[in-house]
Coordinates of C-alpha atoms in Angstrom, one line a residue:
M29 CA 7.1 -142.0 84.3
V30 CA 6.0 -144.3 87.1
G31 CA 8.2 -147.1 85.6
S32 CA 11.3 -144.9 85.8
L33 CA 10.5 -143.8 89.3
V34 CA 10.2 -147.3 90.7
G35 CA 13.3 -148.5 88.8
V36 CA 11.6 -150.7 86.2
L37 CA 12.5 -148.5 83.2
P38 CA 15.8 -146.8 82.7
I39 CA 16.0 -143.0 83.4
G40 CA 18.7 -142.3 80.7
D41 CA 22.3 -141.3 80.5
G42 CA 23.2 -138.1 82.2
F43 CA 20.0 -138.0 84.3
G44 CA 19.8 -139.1 87.9
L45 CA 16.5 -139.7 89.7
A46 CA 16.4 -136.1 91.0
E47 CA 17.0 -134.5 87.6
W48 CA 14.5 -136.8 86.0
V49 CA 11.8 -135.9 88.6
V50 CA 12.4 -132.1 88.2
L51 CA 12.3 -132.4 84.4
N52 CA 9.1 -134.3 84.4
T53 CA 7.4 -132.2 87.1
V54 CA 8.2 -129.0 85.1
T55 CA 7.0 -130.7 81.9
V56 CA 3.8 -131.9 83.4
G57 CA 3.2 -128.5 85.1
M58 CA 3.8 -126.7 81.8
A59 CA 1.5 -129.1 79.9
V60 CA -1.3 -128.7 82.5
G61 CA -0.7 -125.0 83.2
R62 CA 0.4 -123.9 79.7
V63 CA 2.9 -121.2 80.8
G64 CA 2.0 -117.9 79.2
D65 CA -1.8 -118.3 79.2
G66 CA -4.0 -115.8 81.0
P67 CA -4.7 -116.5 84.7
R68 CA -8.4 -117.3 84.1
S69 CA -7.9 -119.8 81.3
V70 CA -6.0 -122.7 82.9
P71 CA -4.6 -123.5 86.4
P72 CA -1.3 -121.7 86.9
W73 CA 1.7 -124.0 86.6
A74 CA 3.0 -122.9 89.9
A75 CA -0.1 -124.1 91.7
V76 CA 0.4 -127.5 90.0
V77 CA 4.0 -127.6 91.2
G78 CA 3.0 -126.5 94.7
A79 CA 0.4 -129.2 94.8
V80 CA 3.0 -131.8 93.8
V81 CA 5.3 -130.6 96.5
G82 CA 2.4 -130.7 99.0
L83 CA 1.5 -134.3 98.0
V84 CA 5.1 -135.4 98.5
W85 CA 5.2 -133.9 102.0
L86 CA 1.8 -135.5 102.9
Y87 CA 3.1 -138.8 101.5
W88 CA 6.1 -138.5 103.9
A89 CA 3.8 -137.5 106.8
A90 CA 1.7 -140.7 106.1
G91 CA 4.9 -142.8 106.5
G92 CA 6.0 -143.0 102.8
T93 CA 9.7 -143.8 102.3
L94 CA 10.3 -142.9 98.7
G95 CA 12.9 -140.1 98.8
I96 CA 13.7 -140.8 102.5
A97 CA 17.4 -141.8 103.0
H98 CA 17.3 -142.3 106.8
P99 CA 13.8 -143.4 107.9
A100 CA 14.9 -143.9 111.5
R101 CA 15.8 -140.2 111.8
R102 CA 12.1 -139.3 111.5
N103 CA 10.3 -138.5 114.8
T104 CA 6.9 -137.3 115.7
D105 CA 7.8 -133.6 115.3
W106 CA 9.1 -134.4 111.7
Y107 CA 5.8 -136.2 110.8
V108 CA 3.7 -133.3 112.2
L109 CA 5.8 -130.7 110.3
A110 CA 5.6 -132.7 107.1
A111 CA 1.8 -132.8 107.4
V112 CA 1.6 -129.1 108.1
W113 CA 3.9 -128.3 105.1
G114 CA 1.8 -130.6 102.9
F115 CA -1.5 -129.1 104.1
W116 CA -0.4 -125.5 103.5
A117 CA 1.1 -126.3 100.1
L118 CA -2.1 -128.0 98.9
S119 CA -4.3 -125.4 100.5
G120 CA -2.3 -122.6 98.9
S121 CA -2.3 -124.3 95.6
A122 CA -6.1 -124.9 95.7
G123 CA -6.7 -121.3 96.7
I124 CA -4.5 -119.9 93.9
W125 CA -6.1 -122.3 91.4
T126 CA -9.6 -121.1 92.5
V127 CA -8.7 -117.4 92.3
A128 CA -7.0 -117.8 89.0
R129 CA -9.9 -119.7 87.5
A130 CA -12.5 -117.4 89.1
R131 CA -14.5 -120.4 90.4
P132 CA -16.7 -121.2 92.1
A133 CA -18.8 -118.1 91.6
G134 CA -20.7 -118.4 94.9
L135 CA -17.6 -118.7 97.0
P136 CA -16.5 -115.5 98.8
R137 CA -13.3 -114.3 97.2
W138 CA -11.6 -113.7 100.5
L139 CA -11.6 -117.4 101.4
P140 CA -9.4 -118.7 98.5
L141 CA -7.3 -115.6 98.7
T142 CA -6.6 -116.2 102.4
F143 CA -5.6 -119.8 101.7
G144 CA -3.6 -118.6 98.7
W145 CA -1.7 -116.0 100.7
V146 CA -0.9 -118.2 103.6
G147 CA -0.1 -121.2 101.4
T148 CA 2.3 -119.3 99.1
G149 CA 4.0 -117.7 102.0
S150 CA 4.4 -121.1 103.7
L151 CA 5.8 -122.7 100.5
F152 CA 8.2 -119.9 100.0
A153 CA 9.3 -119.1 103.5
W154 CA 9.7 -122.6 104.8
S155 CA 11.7 -123.8 101.8
A156 CA 13.7 -120.5 101.5
W157 CA 15.5 -121.3 104.8
K158 CA 15.5 -125.1 104.3
L159 CA 17.1 -124.9 100.8
P160 CA 20.3 -123.1 101.9
L161 CA 20.6 -125.5 104.8
M162 CA 20.3 -128.6 102.5
L163 CA 22.7 -127.0 100.0
Y164 CA 25.2 -126.6 102.9
V165 CA 24.6 -130.1 104.4
A166 CA 24.9 -131.9 101.1
P167 CA 28.6 -131.1 100.4
A168 CA 29.7 -130.5 104.0
D169 CA 28.3 -133.7 105.3
P170 CA 28.6 -132.7 109.0
A171 CA 28.6 -135.7 111.3
D172 CA 26.0 -134.3 113.7
V173 CA 23.4 -133.4 111.0
T174 CA 21.6 -136.2 109.2
P175 CA 18.2 -135.2 107.8
P176 CA 15.8 -138.0 107.1
E177 CA 15.3 -137.0 103.5
N178 CA 17.6 -137.9 100.6
L179 CA 19.5 -134.6 100.2
T180 CA 19.1 -134.4 96.5
V181 CA 15.4 -135.0 96.7
A182 CA 15.2 -132.4 99.5
V183 CA 17.1 -129.8 97.5
V184 CA 14.9 -130.4 94.5
L185 CA 11.7 -130.3 96.5
H186 CA 12.6 -127.1 98.4
L187 CA 13.8 -125.4 95.2
C188 CA 10.4 -126.3 93.5
A189 CA 8.6 -125.0 96.6
V190 CA 10.5 -121.7 96.6
V191 CA 9.9 -121.1 92.9
A192 CA 6.3 -122.2 93.1
G193 CA 5.6 -120.1 96.2
A194 CA 7.1 -117.0 94.7
A195 CA 5.4 -117.5 91.3
M196 CA 2.0 -118.2 92.9
M197 CA 2.2 -115.0 94.9
R198 CA 1.6 -112.9 91.8
I199 CA -2.0 -114.3 91.5
P200 CA -3.3 -112.8 94.8
V201 CA -1.3 -109.6 94.2
R202 CA -2.7 -109.2 90.7
S203 CA -6.2 -110.0 92.1
R204 CA -5.9 -107.3 94.7
I205 CA -4.6 -104.8 92.2
H206 CA -7.5 -105.7 89.8
A207 CA -10.0 -105.4 92.6
A208 CA -8.7 -101.9 93.5
E209 CA -8.7 -100.8 89.9
S210 CA -12.3 -102.1 89.5
H211 CA -13.4 -100.3 92.6
A212 CA -11.8 -97.0 91.4
L213 CA -13.5 -97.3 88.0
R214 CA -16.9 -97.9 89.6
E215 CA -16.3 -94.8 91.8
V216 CA -15.4 -92.6 88.7
A217 CA -18.5 -93.9 86.8
T218 CA -20.8 -93.2 89.8
R219 CA -19.4 -89.7 90.2
S220 CA -19.7 -88.9 86.5
E221 CA -23.4 -90.1 86.5
G222 CA -24.3 -88.1 89.6

């Protein structure tokens, strides 16, 4: 994979770099997260995808240029925002991963749930408005709008972030529903004993 990304190995007919990155990100995410397994057996695939998105944003915030078409268009605001996006993507992914794996046992459950909620919301909300903007800018090519990112890479990244953010949200929702059901069952058991 690394050889193809840096241009040493061919990507293949019919696949551009963006398509190849998406295909391999999904494949690795499915292999690591094994789609369809229960939430406590393996890390959710969406948390893996969210972490990859976060790592790309942090790489850009640190000055990385892979996937950047116009490096001169980046300014301090852009670097700070990329760092914030990356932080929340990684924090949310780590929180969801922790809740789904039910580990570590000594950690208060509200802490990873908080990071999971905020991180998934950040992934979804930020990219949900950026994705349509990039989809408009790509074909329209307005003269006064030139984002630093390669538009294909940006579209793929924001699409992955929207999908991962929406998919990760089911973990804290299911966790909250499970906690409410457990509380209700304990109350019924306590009343029937008393």
